[in-house]
Structures are given as C-alpha cells and as structure tokens.
Amino acid sequence: MIIEIGHYALILALATAIVLSFVPAIGARRLDQAMMDVAPVGSVLLFGLVTLSFGVLTYAHVVSDFSVANVWENSHSLVPLIYKYSGVWGNHEGSMMLWLLILALFSALVAVFGRNLPDTLKANVLSVQAWISVAFILFILLTSNPFTRLDPAPAEGKDLNPVLQDIGLAIHPPLLYLGYVGFSVCFSFAVAALLEGRIDAAWARWVRPWTLAAWTFLTLGIAMGSYWAYYELGWGGWWFWDPVENASFMPWLAGTALLHSALVMEKREALKIWTVLLAILTFSLSLMGTFLVRSGVLTSVHAFASDPTRGVFILCILLLFIGGALSLFAFRAPLLSAGGLFAPISREGALVVNNLILTVACGTVLTGTLYPLLLETLTGDKISVGPPFFNMTFGFLMAPLLVAVPFGPLLAWKRGDLLGALQRLYVAAALSLVAALVFFYVKHGGPVLAALGFAAGLFLVFGAIADLWYRAGVGKVAASIAFRRLTGLPRSAFGTALAHAGLGLSVLGIVAVTTFETEHVTQMKPGEVIEAGGYSLRFDGMKPARGPNYTEERGHFTIGRGGVEVADVWSSKRIYTARQMPTTEAGILTFGSSQLYVSLGDATNDGGVVVRVWWKPYILFIWGGALVMAFGGFVSLSDRRLRVGAPRRKARPASPVMEPAE
C-alpha cells in the first residue's frame, strides 16, 4: 500500500504543478494578488508531495521490496545500506525522481526566501518552474514510472551496478543535479523578466545568488565525478572528454560566464540582453545533458537509458523549453534596454573578454560532442572526436583567459587603467615565472608550453593574493589599518579570490601530472620489484577475500624508498555475485599531493599478473583546486549583500511596459 501512496503523491504533484503553471501567471497579468499568492503556497505543497513520493521510493529500496520493479532491477538484499540509499538514484527512474525533487526544492526555496521579490516577478518565476515540473512529472509517469509493481514478487534483486557501489557515486549525482537543476531558477527568472518586459540591476541581484549556488554545486559534482572515475574505473585518468562528462562541463562553462555577466549587470546595468540569453542557454545545456544521458544516443559508463521512447519525450521537452524560451527572447530582446556603456579597458571589458572566451570554449566542446552524432544521423558514418581535438582547441582558448583573469579585479568599473593593473601584477608575474623555471629545473626540464602553463597557474594564485593585498593597502598604510581593511572587505571579495586561486591550483595539477606522469605496464610474479616515482614496489602475491556481495582477488604491494619500507597497498579484481560482473579496485597511495596508482590486469599462464603502475605528481591539486573554487562560492554566498538581496520593488498599478531600446 505504501508504494501506491508514493505513486498517488506523484499524481497529486502533477495536478498541483498544473495549477501553479497557470494561476499565478494569470494573476501576474491581471495584478490579482490572490491568484499570485497561490505561487508560494503551491510551490511548498509541490515540494512536500514530491518529497513524499521520493521518500516512499527510498523506503522501498531500504527494505528491499522486490515487488517494485525499480528495486528488483537495481538492488539486492546483501547490498550495504549506503548503496541501498544511493541505489535510489543509481538508475534512470530514480535519477529522474532526484532531478524532480531538486527542482521542487529550488521552487520552494524561491517561494520561502524570495519575499523581497516583486509579486508579479515571483509569480511568473514560480509559474515557469512549475511548467518545467509538469514536463518532468509527465515524463516520469508516462515513460519512467519508478513505482511499477511485479506480480509475483521475485525473491531476490538483480543487484546495483557494481561500478555504482561506491561512496563517490552516492555523492556525485545529488551534487551534480543541485548544479544542473539549480540553473532552472536562472532560466525561470530570465523567462519571467521577458514576460514582464523589465530587466534591471535589481533583477541581476536577485538572480546572482541562485547562479552562484548552482555553479558551486556543479563544480563539486564535476570534481567528485572526475575523482570517482579516476579511482574506481582503474584506468588512471582524471578526464577523458567523454560525451557525458562534456554534458556536465558545458553548463559549468556557460554558468561561469553567466555569473560574471550578472555581476556586470548588477554593478553597471550593462550586458542586460547578454545576461538573459546566457541564463536561457545555461539551463538549456543542462537539459541537453539530461537528453544525452537518457536518450540512448550515447554509449557511456555514465549513460542510464537506451529506450528511444524516453529519448523522443525528452527531445520534445528540449524543443518546448529551449525553442520557446529562445523564441520569446527573439521577440522581446529588441524592445529591451541594452544597458550602460563602458570603455574596453575596464572591469566590464575584462568580464566581457572572460564571457567571450568561455562561450566560445563551450561552443567548441558542444561541437566536438554533437558532431559525431549529427554526422552518423545524416550519413551513417561513425567517427570519434577524442581528447586530442579537445585538448588542442580547448587548451588554446583557455590560455589567454588564464592570463587575463587576474587583471579583472584590479581594473576600475567603466574606465580602467591597464598600466596601473600591470604595475600591481608585475611582482606576481615575476614570482610566477621564476617559480616555474625553478620547478622545471628541479624536475630536469620539460616542454616549454608546460613551463608557461605552470607559470599561468601560479599567476592566477599570486594574482588573487595581489587583489586582496592592494585592497587592504598592505605596504602603504600601517599594519593595523591594513588588517582592519582586509577584515572589512566584503566576503564576496574573498570568495572571488578563492575561486581564482582554486582555478590556478587546478591548472598547476593538470600541467604537472600531464608533463611528469610516468606509466609502467609489466608482468609481475611474487617477489619482483618495479620502480616508479622514486619508490620501489614489491609484489608480494595474491590473496582471496570476500565482501558482503562480492568475491575478490587482492594483490599486495610493499612500497619502499631508499631501501626502507614506507607503506603497503592493496589492489584487487572483484566479481559481484548477483551480476557476475567484474570490477577493478585500484590501489592508491598518497604522498603529499602526489599519488602512486596500482591497477591489476589479467593473470598470466606462468603464475604472474599484469600490473599497471602510475606515478602521478601533484595530481591532488586538480581536485583540491576545485574544492577551493567551491569554497570560494560558499564564501561569496555568505556575503550579506547576496543573502539580503535587492530591496523590494513596489508593484506598478498598470501593466509593465517595455523600456525603450537605446
């Protein structure tokens, strides 16, 4: 009976969302306060119903109710409890329920924390959110119902996909969806503003916290997914330009551009039309990522579904929301004010350059991802666009951005002094170059481009420090005054510096591991030794072991340096009993920010085993930098100016009118 309650709650959520789709929007049009008041109450009710439905599905997984098809296909009685929870979203139907839950959560948050929004704007925003909810609830009910019953009920489940039985995959999807779906709020604000015909600095100030929150969670989600693939799949790489990886990376690039564009709009009321377009495109790319993962057009470890019916349904959702929003933009944008003017050399100009590079880079990734699919559709020819293409094109585009980023915060609004910014950054540039040369001298050289990349990463870090240094007036005023100035800076200033420094740390990790990584593939027998990264690895032999729902063969390695044993590590190959599916569990040993990575291959006929050993210098800088970026996002979110938002605007007695175009 409880399963049917979850199903019924989802149907009630659909009815609630349909009401929310029309009543508040009509009320905003008529300036009917009673109809507009339906929006916040209805959004909270919608969240409650979706939460109840999701909770019932979670309960079915936890108690191993195999009469539910979704539980039978994706769980097993022996699966550890943590993976029974993560198994809820470790499949197509459950992941769509998580998608819907987070969408309803953001709608409820706008309803609760958007009290300072104009009533008409708030009603329109929540109505647009409800439109999206209606589409995805229909998708779940008609094509992906997680509450389908089996009669008779099987005695045991098929087990969760073994590669998903990992703590990383318990965390990765919720973080990723908080980013993906969080951009729906920006999309709804953009559509609502176009419907009203008014976009100003106050609008940007309302949008920016939601953009920042979505960007922060998406940063964490991408980083967690990258690290999971690195240690769980046993391939030793941290990024492969997989199409589904690209599907999450493209909204991140567009969202980064949107974040900076909204800042310009808030401070100077410039880039209005561009900001609205970016808000639409960012969520559109999130929807496209949903389509790629669930349509069956891609084959990937990340992909969930291969049912063409689902793909067609999501394609219709794409056409409806992306096509509808862009059509509305094309109709309304010419009537909107273009915003203020500024000199090319200014903080606005620097942020425009940032936006241009990010959007072109995003377009490059989009082209490389979709071109093989379009070519196969049109001609039947299959081609592969792999890392060489992306590394060359994306790296070429990012190089000037890395150099330009530290200049932006040091330039004044409207008209800046490039020479003055150069004078403030020459110490940071000199330190970066010297440190890079010293590092490469110690490492006995490397490619010139790698040295320049290392210097660029350091320049980002030192440039972020320089921004805070000059804002505090260190060296120009007494230390006590400088300290008071530093502690008195808005939190968003620290958040920006942390985000830029985090990007620099990630660049350092990418350059170091790409340039100095070593790989050894060899056959080893017990007692044999291999050298990697200045360490010796002695293979001690294999040992069988058993887990709660798998058996494994574990290889033990003793790590030594200078003739002294310093550590040991296990690497294994598992067989999951229910699915009879093998996985590789890499043995990873961390030394500072570097890692020794050991992966087992197949056994040989002479009693040995194939072993792959990587030495990955400074690789943890990659994910450490992402964490610093995300921490910077949370610090900025804690800024009182973002939490308080813009002052409430009084609703106009007459219908909104378009601002004249400049």
XYZ file of C-alpha atoms in Angstrom:
662
model
C 0.000 0.000 0.000
C 2.805 2.424 0.816
C 4.151 2.155 -2.755
C 0.771 3.196 -4.119
C 0.834 6.195 -1.760
C 4.116 7.302 -3.362
C 2.615 6.888 -6.838
C -0.523 8.792 -5.837
C 1.563 11.604 -4.298
C 3.342 11.996 -7.636
C -0.006 12.255 -9.431
C -1.142 14.889 -6.919
C 2.172 16.708 -7.527
C 1.309 16.780 -11.243
C -2.107 18.301 -10.516
C -0.512 20.883 -8.202
C 2.117 21.784 -10.791
C -0.546 22.249 -13.477
C -2.408 24.701 -11.245
C 0.852 26.503 -10.473
C 1.635 26.730 -14.176
C -1.342 28.941 -14.939
C -2.977 30.584 -11.905
C -0.024 32.740 -10.678
C 0.928 33.726 -14.245
C -2.628 34.839 -14.971
C -2.672 36.658 -11.626
C 0.555 38.477 -12.533
C -1.004 39.517 -15.824
C -4.156 40.811 -14.122
C -2.340 42.099 -11.000
C -4.638 39.862 -8.945
C -2.950 39.438 -5.570
C -4.994 36.409 -4.540
C -4.029 34.483 -7.675
C -0.371 35.465 -7.291
C -0.390 34.255 -3.678
C -1.079 30.758 -4.956
C 2.548 30.569 -6.193
C 4.485 30.363 -2.879
C 1.945 28.133 -1.127
C 1.614 25.846 -4.137
C 5.403 25.569 -4.587
C 5.870 24.453 -0.983
C 3.000 21.964 -1.382
C 4.549 20.646 -4.604
C 7.856 20.106 -2.808
C 6.094 18.267 0.003
C 4.307 15.910 -2.390
C 7.448 15.165 -4.408
C 9.386 14.611 -1.168
C 6.741 12.135 -0.013
C 6.919 10.273 -3.324
C 10.727 10.195 -3.259
C 10.691 9.068 0.369
C 8.422 6.140 -0.488
C 10.783 5.043 -3.267
C 13.709 5.319 -0.847
C 11.818 3.215 1.697
C 11.213 0.520 -0.924
C 14.961 0.334 -1.619
C 15.967 0.296 2.044
C 13.601 -2.564 2.942
C 14.415 -4.420 -0.315
C 10.820 -4.527 -1.556
C 11.426 -6.565 -4.717
C 7.771 -6.348 -5.702
C 8.758 -2.922 -7.064
C 10.419 -3.352 -10.465
C 12.826 -0.481 -9.851
C 14.085 -2.078 -6.624
C 14.336 -5.535 -8.201
C 16.411 -4.232 -11.105
C 18.763 -2.084 -9.014
C 19.199 -3.631 -5.575
C 19.968 -6.808 -3.674
C 19.374 -7.886 -0.090
C 23.138 -8.138 0.528
C 23.948 -4.630 -0.730
C 25.324 -2.424 2.109
C 22.796 0.095 3.419
C 24.606 3.139 1.996
C 24.270 1.673 -1.505
C 20.608 0.917 -0.953
C 20.157 4.649 -0.465
C 22.365 5.586 -3.427
C 20.660 2.881 -5.484
C 17.557 5.072 -5.415
C 19.227 7.450 -7.884
C 21.664 4.940 -9.383
C 19.227 4.171 -12.210
C 17.184 6.031 -14.783
C 13.823 6.187 -12.996
C 15.287 7.033 -9.610
C 17.643 9.637 -11.015
C 14.711 11.394 -12.660
C 12.925 11.382 -9.310
C 16.007 13.006 -7.774
C 16.006 15.541 -10.629
C 12.363 16.360 -9.891
C 12.933 16.513 -6.116
C 15.721 19.071 -6.501
C 13.644 21.069 -8.985
C 10.783 21.205 -6.472
C 13.276 22.085 -3.722
C 14.553 25.109 -5.628
C 10.989 26.241 -6.331
C 10.197 26.018 -2.622
C 13.385 27.922 -1.754
C 12.427 30.731 -4.133
C 8.985 30.784 -2.525
C 10.381 30.956 1.016
C 13.436 33.178 0.524
C 12.075 35.348 -2.277
C 9.918 37.503 -0.029
C 11.649 40.651 -1.246
C 10.801 39.863 -4.882
C 8.091 41.899 -6.620
C 4.889 39.894 -6.516
C 4.474 39.767 -10.287
C 8.043 38.601 -10.886
C 7.832 35.979 -8.142
C 4.547 34.652 -9.517
C 5.971 34.378 -13.028
C 9.199 32.733 -11.839
C 7.339 30.074 -9.877
C 4.960 29.505 -12.781
C 7.880 28.841 -15.131
C 9.362 26.480 -12.549
C 6.002 24.711 -12.468
C 5.993 24.372 -16.273
C 9.289 22.509 -16.030
C 7.912 20.379 -13.189
C 4.841 19.426 -15.229
C 7.010 18.290 -18.124
C 9.238 16.083 -15.991
C 6.439 14.636 -13.865
C 4.676 13.633 -17.081
C 7.930 12.143 -18.343
C 8.276 10.065 -15.177
C 4.648 8.925 -15.049
C 4.347 8.079 -18.748
C 7.775 6.607 -19.573
C 9.772 6.080 -16.354
C 7.407 5.129 -13.549
C 9.537 4.001 -10.560
C 6.520 2.501 -8.754
C 5.663 -0.262 -11.243
C 4.807 -3.486 -9.391
C 5.877 -7.063 -10.197
C 3.465 -9.942 -9.631
C 4.614 -12.345 -8.373
C 7.364 -10.570 -6.471
C 10.870 -12.010 -7.056
C 12.680 -13.424 -4.055
C 15.898 -11.544 -4.795
C 17.054 -8.496 -6.760
C 19.453 -8.202 -9.678
C 21.869 -6.031 -7.650
C 23.019 -2.464 -8.198
C 25.528 -1.922 -10.994
C 28.876 -2.738 -9.301
C 30.648 0.386 -10.558
C 27.964 2.423 -8.780
C 28.566 0.699 -5.445
C 30.946 3.362 -4.254
C 30.677 6.306 -1.888
C 31.675 8.637 -4.714
C 28.582 7.681 -6.691
C 26.449 8.161 -3.602
C 27.578 11.818 -3.504
C 28.220 12.691 -7.149
C 24.649 12.682 -8.619
C 22.999 14.821 -5.897
C 25.767 17.423 -6.176
C 25.608 17.375 -9.961
C 21.830 17.733 -10.004
C 21.944 20.589 -7.494
C 24.018 22.351 -10.138
C 22.101 21.177 -13.207
C 18.680 21.894 -11.791
C 19.770 24.979 -9.879
C 20.211 26.774 -13.179
C 16.477 26.280 -13.765
C 15.915 29.199 -11.363
C 18.075 31.449 -13.548
C 16.142 30.233 -16.587
C 12.819 30.958 -14.869
C 13.967 34.433 -13.849
C 15.010 35.138 -17.440
C 11.707 33.944 -18.917
C 9.726 35.804 -16.239
C 11.648 39.014 -16.947
C 10.996 38.643 -20.673
C 7.296 38.121 -19.974
C 7.215 41.265 -17.848
C 9.436 43.205 -20.203
C 11.646 44.612 -17.439
C 15.271 43.742 -16.721
C 17.451 45.878 -14.465
C 20.184 45.748 -11.842
C 17.735 44.584 -9.185
C 16.846 41.585 -11.369
C 20.556 40.698 -11.651
C 20.950 40.977 -7.896
C 18.090 38.511 -7.370
C 19.496 36.088 -9.939
C 23.140 36.119 -8.883
C 22.831 34.123 -5.599
C 20.945 31.328 -7.387
C 23.516 31.292 -10.175
C 26.337 31.193 -7.645
C 24.731 28.361 -5.676
C 24.125 26.261 -8.805
C 27.666 26.917 -10.083
C 29.182 25.951 -6.730
C 27.323 22.649 -6.514
C 28.042 21.851 -10.154
C 31.754 22.471 -9.502
C 31.653 19.992 -6.623
C 29.638 17.492 -8.677
C 32.040 17.546 -11.623
C 35.062 17.249 -9.323
C 33.511 14.327 -7.419
C 32.622 12.576 -10.679
C 36.122 13.062 -12.015
C 37.723 11.644 -8.880
C 35.299 8.702 -8.831
C 36.155 7.775 -12.419
C 39.848 8.145 -11.578
C 39.951 5.697 -8.682
C 37.014 3.401 -9.414
C 37.400 2.525 -13.104
C 41.068 1.585 -12.776
C 42.116 3.449 -15.917
C 44.309 6.006 -14.179
C 42.877 9.097 -15.897
C 41.026 12.035 -14.374
C 39.272 13.341 -17.526
C 38.610 11.653 -20.855
C 36.338 14.153 -22.649
C 33.619 11.505 -22.543
C 30.421 12.964 -24.126
C 28.587 12.640 -20.826
C 31.440 14.342 -18.985
C 31.130 17.118 -21.541
C 27.382 17.269 -20.879
C 28.071 18.475 -17.344
C 31.094 20.589 -18.270
C 29.233 22.725 -20.833
C 26.693 24.112 -18.325
C 29.605 24.832 -15.985
C 31.348 26.926 -18.643
C 28.141 28.758 -19.546
C 27.254 29.168 -15.861
C 30.675 30.706 -15.173
C 30.048 33.209 -17.956
C 26.542 33.902 -16.575
C 27.926 34.504 -13.090
C 30.346 37.153 -14.359
C 27.796 38.693 -16.705
C 25.242 39.039 -13.893
C 27.909 40.827 -11.841
C 28.404 43.413 -14.615
C 24.657 43.858 -14.906
C 24.223 44.300 -11.157
C 27.035 46.834 -10.791
C 26.699 48.803 -14.036
C 23.346 47.788 -15.586
C 25.263 46.668 -18.677
C 25.111 43.419 -20.685
C 21.383 43.028 -19.919
C 20.396 41.195 -23.086
C 23.529 39.031 -22.990
C 22.876 38.042 -19.372
C 19.310 36.957 -20.123
C 20.493 34.926 -23.118
C 23.161 33.229 -21.005
C 20.576 32.341 -18.342
C 18.492 30.624 -21.015
C 21.434 28.868 -22.652
C 22.932 27.595 -19.396
C 19.809 25.707 -18.382
C 19.312 24.647 -21.999
C 22.699 22.941 -21.854
C 21.624 21.241 -18.615
C 18.528 19.913 -20.382
C 20.705 18.776 -23.273
C 22.885 16.875 -20.814
C 19.753 15.164 -19.499
C 18.830 14.203 -23.066
C 22.287 12.834 -23.878
C 22.376 10.650 -20.767
C 18.859 9.251 -21.108
C 18.085 9.151 -24.818
C 20.245 6.173 -25.780
C 22.181 8.192 -28.374
C 25.378 7.737 -26.351
C 27.122 4.670 -25.035
C 28.941 5.547 -21.830
C 29.564 4.294 -18.313
C 27.548 7.340 -17.255
C 24.544 6.731 -19.520
C 21.339 5.374 -17.953
C 18.812 4.600 -20.647
C 18.580 3.250 -24.184
C 14.795 3.431 -24.671
C 14.043 5.565 -27.776
C 10.601 6.467 -26.399
C 12.232 8.233 -23.479
C 14.658 9.951 -25.817
C 11.849 11.292 -28.003
C 9.942 12.537 -24.929
C 12.971 14.405 -23.588
C 13.672 15.758 -27.074
C 10.147 17.198 -27.087
C 10.846 18.796 -23.688
C 14.055 20.251 -25.122
C 12.268 21.705 -28.137
C 9.465 23.098 -25.992
C 11.574 24.871 -23.383
C 14.674 25.784 -25.359
C 12.764 26.667 -28.508
C 10.050 28.503 -26.583
C 12.489 30.485 -24.445
C 14.674 31.466 -27.405
C 11.606 32.453 -29.415
C 10.416 34.635 -26.544
C 13.904 36.106 -26.309
C 13.971 36.872 -30.041
C 10.579 38.591 -29.759
C 11.268 40.588 -26.591
C 15.020 41.323 -26.653
C 14.894 44.071 -29.326
C 12.491 46.019 -27.094
C 14.731 45.893 -24.016
C 17.247 48.488 -22.946
C 20.776 47.453 -23.908
C 22.290 48.854 -20.702
C 25.126 51.204 -19.819
C 28.264 51.963 -21.781
C 31.855 51.325 -20.707
C 35.368 51.609 -22.068
C 37.080 48.496 -23.481
C 39.759 48.809 -20.805
C 37.631 48.442 -17.691
C 36.411 45.754 -15.337
C 33.334 45.358 -17.527
C 35.605 44.944 -20.545
C 37.655 42.275 -18.778
C 34.486 40.393 -17.856
C 33.249 40.628 -21.454
C 36.508 39.063 -22.640
C 36.032 36.375 -19.998
C 32.492 35.759 -21.281
C 33.527 35.579 -24.909
C 36.281 33.062 -24.262
C 34.085 30.877 -22.052
C 31.197 30.828 -24.515
C 33.458 30.065 -27.474
C 35.107 27.290 -25.434
C 31.664 25.961 -24.545
C 30.716 26.048 -28.233
C 33.864 24.118 -29.081
C 33.051 21.388 -26.581
C 29.448 21.306 -27.850
C 30.660 20.923 -31.441
C 33.060 18.131 -30.593
C 30.350 16.326 -28.617
C 27.463 16.582 -31.087
C 29.269 16.492 -34.445
C 29.812 12.697 -34.449
C 26.128 12.182 -33.582
C 24.933 14.524 -36.323
C 27.283 13.002 -38.875
C 26.101 9.491 -38.075
C 22.470 10.616 -38.286
C 22.923 12.311 -41.647
C 25.383 9.978 -43.400
C 25.591 6.791 -41.332
C 29.352 7.279 -40.938
C 30.782 6.804 -37.465
C 33.688 8.934 -36.288
C 35.203 9.584 -32.895
C 36.197 13.013 -31.601
C 38.570 12.324 -28.743
C 40.979 14.007 -26.337
C 43.448 15.271 -28.994
C 40.789 17.534 -30.525
C 39.529 18.848 -27.192
C 42.991 19.282 -25.679
C 44.175 21.298 -28.655
C 41.131 23.533 -29.171
C 40.073 23.986 -25.566
C 43.618 24.472 -24.304
C 44.308 27.082 -26.988
C 41.199 29.034 -25.982
C 41.847 28.838 -22.236
C 45.447 30.075 -22.395
C 44.615 33.796 -22.840
C 41.852 33.550 -20.237
C 44.280 32.307 -17.581
C 46.455 35.355 -18.187
C 43.527 37.794 -18.256
C 41.700 36.632 -15.100
C 43.973 38.376 -12.523
C 43.583 41.716 -14.318
C 39.790 41.916 -13.967
C 39.511 42.598 -10.203
C 42.290 45.226 -10.412
C 40.579 47.310 -13.099
C 38.085 50.029 -12.220
C 34.471 49.958 -13.347
C 33.537 51.875 -16.505
C 37.095 53.017 -17.309
C 40.195 51.249 -16.021
C 43.943 51.779 -16.045
C 45.678 48.846 -17.719
C 49.144 50.205 -16.920
C 48.204 50.546 -13.260
C 46.969 46.951 -13.188
C 50.198 45.809 -14.833
C 52.218 47.634 -12.205
C 50.264 45.889 -9.461
C 50.716 42.483 -11.052
C 54.325 42.602 -12.228
C 55.567 41.177 -8.923
C 53.053 38.318 -9.158
C 54.065 37.684 -12.780
C 57.784 37.713 -11.952
C 57.328 35.376 -8.989
C 55.237 33.018 -11.134
C 57.817 32.869 -13.900
C 60.764 32.387 -11.541
C 58.952 29.687 -9.559
C 58.030 27.877 -12.772
C 61.625 27.950 -14.030
C 62.937 26.704 -10.677
C 60.385 23.891 -10.617
C 61.254 22.740 -14.119
C 64.974 22.975 -13.337
C 64.484 20.715 -10.319
C 62.432 18.321 -12.467
C 65.199 18.347 -15.118
C 63.223 20.208 -17.744
C 60.069 19.714 -19.714
C 58.156 21.190 -22.674
C 58.208 24.975 -22.967
C 54.400 25.120 -23.113
C 54.234 23.156 -19.867
C 56.505 25.697 -18.183
C 54.279 28.516 -19.430
C 51.178 26.655 -18.209
C 52.750 26.204 -14.782
C 53.572 29.918 -14.682
C 49.978 30.750 -15.669
C 48.636 28.647 -12.803
C 50.908 30.379 -10.326
C 49.958 33.755 -11.813
C 46.301 33.028 -11.020
C 47.174 32.192 -7.408
C 49.510 35.142 -6.877
C 47.126 37.456 -8.741
C 44.297 36.527 -6.351
C 46.574 37.308 -3.409
C 47.620 40.591 -5.037
C 43.985 41.674 -5.339
C 43.428 41.323 -1.582
C 46.884 42.791 -0.868
C 46.189 46.037 -2.713
C 42.616 46.316 -1.465
C 43.937 46.200 2.099
C 46.697 48.710 1.289
C 49.473 46.469 2.636
C 52.767 48.364 2.477
C 51.068 51.735 2.068
C 49.381 52.089 5.438
C 50.132 50.906 8.950
C 49.804 47.160 9.515
C 46.889 47.613 11.924
C 44.987 49.701 9.382
C 45.757 47.230 6.599
C 44.481 44.385 8.762
C 41.261 46.279 9.509
C 40.807 46.981 5.818
C 41.412 43.337 4.961
C 38.957 42.028 7.540
C 36.471 44.687 6.492
C 36.386 43.588 2.872
C 33.098 42.042 1.725
C 33.039 38.267 1.755
C 32.424 38.240 -1.972
C 35.928 39.701 -2.431
C 37.422 36.732 -0.567
C 35.142 34.363 -2.470
C 36.345 35.750 -5.803
C 39.991 35.484 -4.755
C 39.492 31.890 -3.586
C 37.729 30.914 -6.815
C 40.503 32.376 -8.975
C 43.219 30.835 -6.801
C 41.425 27.474 -6.925
C 41.418 27.625 -10.710
C 45.163 28.287 -10.573
C 45.731 25.267 -8.317
C 43.795 23.041 -10.707
C 45.879 24.325 -13.617
C 49.060 23.519 -11.661
C 47.848 19.973 -11.055
C 46.844 19.468 -14.698
C 50.170 20.733 -16.027
C 52.243 18.748 -13.523
C 50.509 15.402 -13.972
C 50.332 15.778 -17.760
C 54.017 16.613 -18.039
C 55.661 14.426 -15.414
C 53.353 11.425 -15.080
C 55.006 8.045 -15.618
C 53.305 4.757 -16.506
C 54.636 1.197 -16.353
C 52.810 -1.871 -17.660
C 54.514 -5.162 -16.837
C 54.013 -8.762 -15.771
C 54.971 -9.400 -12.164
C 55.433 -12.508 -10.065
C 55.643 -12.576 -6.270
C 58.936 -11.052 -5.100
C 59.531 -8.940 -8.226
C 60.135 -5.197 -7.882
C 59.331 -2.223 -10.105
C 60.439 1.412 -9.739
C 58.036 4.353 -10.091
C 58.323 7.978 -8.986
C 61.392 7.274 -6.865
C 59.622 4.451 -5.000
C 60.050 0.705 -5.312
C 57.009 -1.588 -5.444
C 57.474 -5.221 -4.476
C 54.679 -7.587 -5.486
C 54.033 -9.926 -2.549
C 51.353 -12.085 -4.151
C 47.589 -12.547 -4.419
C 45.113 -13.323 -1.671
C 41.384 -14.187 -1.985
C 38.831 -12.203 0.002
C 35.064 -11.877 0.277
C 32.837 -8.853 0.718
C 29.118 -8.585 1.536
C 28.071 -9.195 -2.083
C 31.295 -9.928 -3.959
C 34.431 -12.045 -4.033
C 37.829 -10.678 -4.955
C 41.472 -11.478 -5.584
C 43.679 -8.942 -3.826
C 47.243 -8.157 -4.780
C 49.559 -6.887 -2.033
C 52.422 -4.488 -2.776
C 55.087 -3.252 -0.382
C 56.319 0.279 -1.054
C 59.913 1.199 -0.273
C 62.214 4.160 -0.695
C 65.965 4.147 -0.232
C 65.840 0.531 0.889
C 63.326 1.297 3.667
C 59.735 0.072 3.649
C 57.428 3.081 3.946
C 53.941 1.728 3.207
C 51.927 -1.003 1.570
C 48.906 -1.023 -0.727
C 46.282 -3.494 -1.962
C 44.834 -3.633 -5.458
C 42.086 -6.080 -6.381
C 39.789 -7.514 -9.015
C 36.233 -8.158 -7.837
C 33.393 -10.331 -9.060
C 29.934 -9.286 -7.880
C 27.963 -12.455 -7.192
C 24.495 -11.450 -8.411
C 25.501 -9.901 -11.729
C 28.725 -11.849 -12.219
C 30.275 -8.536 -13.236
C 33.997 -7.832 -12.709
C 35.426 -4.536 -11.483
C 38.928 -3.297 -10.769
C 39.700 -1.661 -7.445
C 42.871 0.370 -7.816
C 45.395 0.621 -5.022
C 46.215 4.282 -4.450
C 48.855 5.572 -2.063
C 49.138 9.311 -1.433
C 52.436 11.091 -0.803
C 51.685 14.758 -0.136
C 49.787 15.935 -3.215
C 51.153 13.119 -5.429
C 49.868 9.583 -5.773
C 51.157 6.117 -6.616
C 48.426 4.282 -8.518
C 48.445 0.477 -8.920
C 45.918 -1.403 -11.046
C 45.746 -5.161 -11.619
C 45.209 -6.705 -15.042
C 44.712 -10.311 -16.094
C 46.603 -13.260 -14.636
C 49.294 -14.858 -16.806
C 49.787 -18.550 -17.500
C 53.079 -18.672 -15.591
C 51.577 -17.588 -12.269
C 52.132 -13.851 -12.642
C 49.744 -10.954 -13.154
C 49.719 -7.889 -15.392
C 50.277 -4.758 -13.321
C 49.903 -1.128 -14.343
C 51.683 1.411 -12.153
C 51.375 5.171 -12.496
C 53.244 7.891 -10.665
C 51.035 10.977 -10.687
C 52.874 14.023 -9.339
C 50.753 16.781 -7.737
C 47.529 15.294 -9.105
C 45.560 16.178 -5.967
C 45.974 19.841 -6.909
C 43.343 19.218 -9.609
C 40.578 18.296 -7.192
C 41.965 20.428 -4.379
C 41.676 23.447 -6.667
C 38.053 22.532 -7.443
C 37.321 22.356 -3.710
C 38.900 25.769 -3.200
C 36.771 27.163 -6.045
C 33.628 25.723 -4.489
C 34.619 27.026 -1.054
C 35.004 30.458 -2.645
C 31.468 30.111 -3.966
C 30.113 29.327 -0.500
C 32.075 32.250 0.995
C 30.529 34.586 -1.577
C 27.077 33.187 -0.827
C 27.582 34.077 2.827
C 28.053 37.738 1.867
C 25.226 39.675 3.483
C 24.597 41.647 0.299
C 23.769 38.432 -1.545
C 21.699 36.994 1.297
C 19.647 40.153 1.759
C 19.192 40.731 -1.952
C 17.777 43.789 -3.632
C 15.172 45.930 -1.925
C 11.590 45.041 -2.701
C 10.128 46.940 -5.615
C 6.565 48.114 -5.380
C 4.261 46.609 -7.976
C 3.139 49.081 -10.593
C -0.594 49.711 -10.875
C -0.537 49.362 -14.633
C 0.734 46.564 -16.828
C 4.510 46.539 -17.281
C 5.792 48.334 -20.322
C 8.901 47.776 -22.344
C 11.894 50.003 -21.749
C 12.826 51.854 -24.922
C 15.778 50.409 -26.781
C 18.887 52.519 -26.814
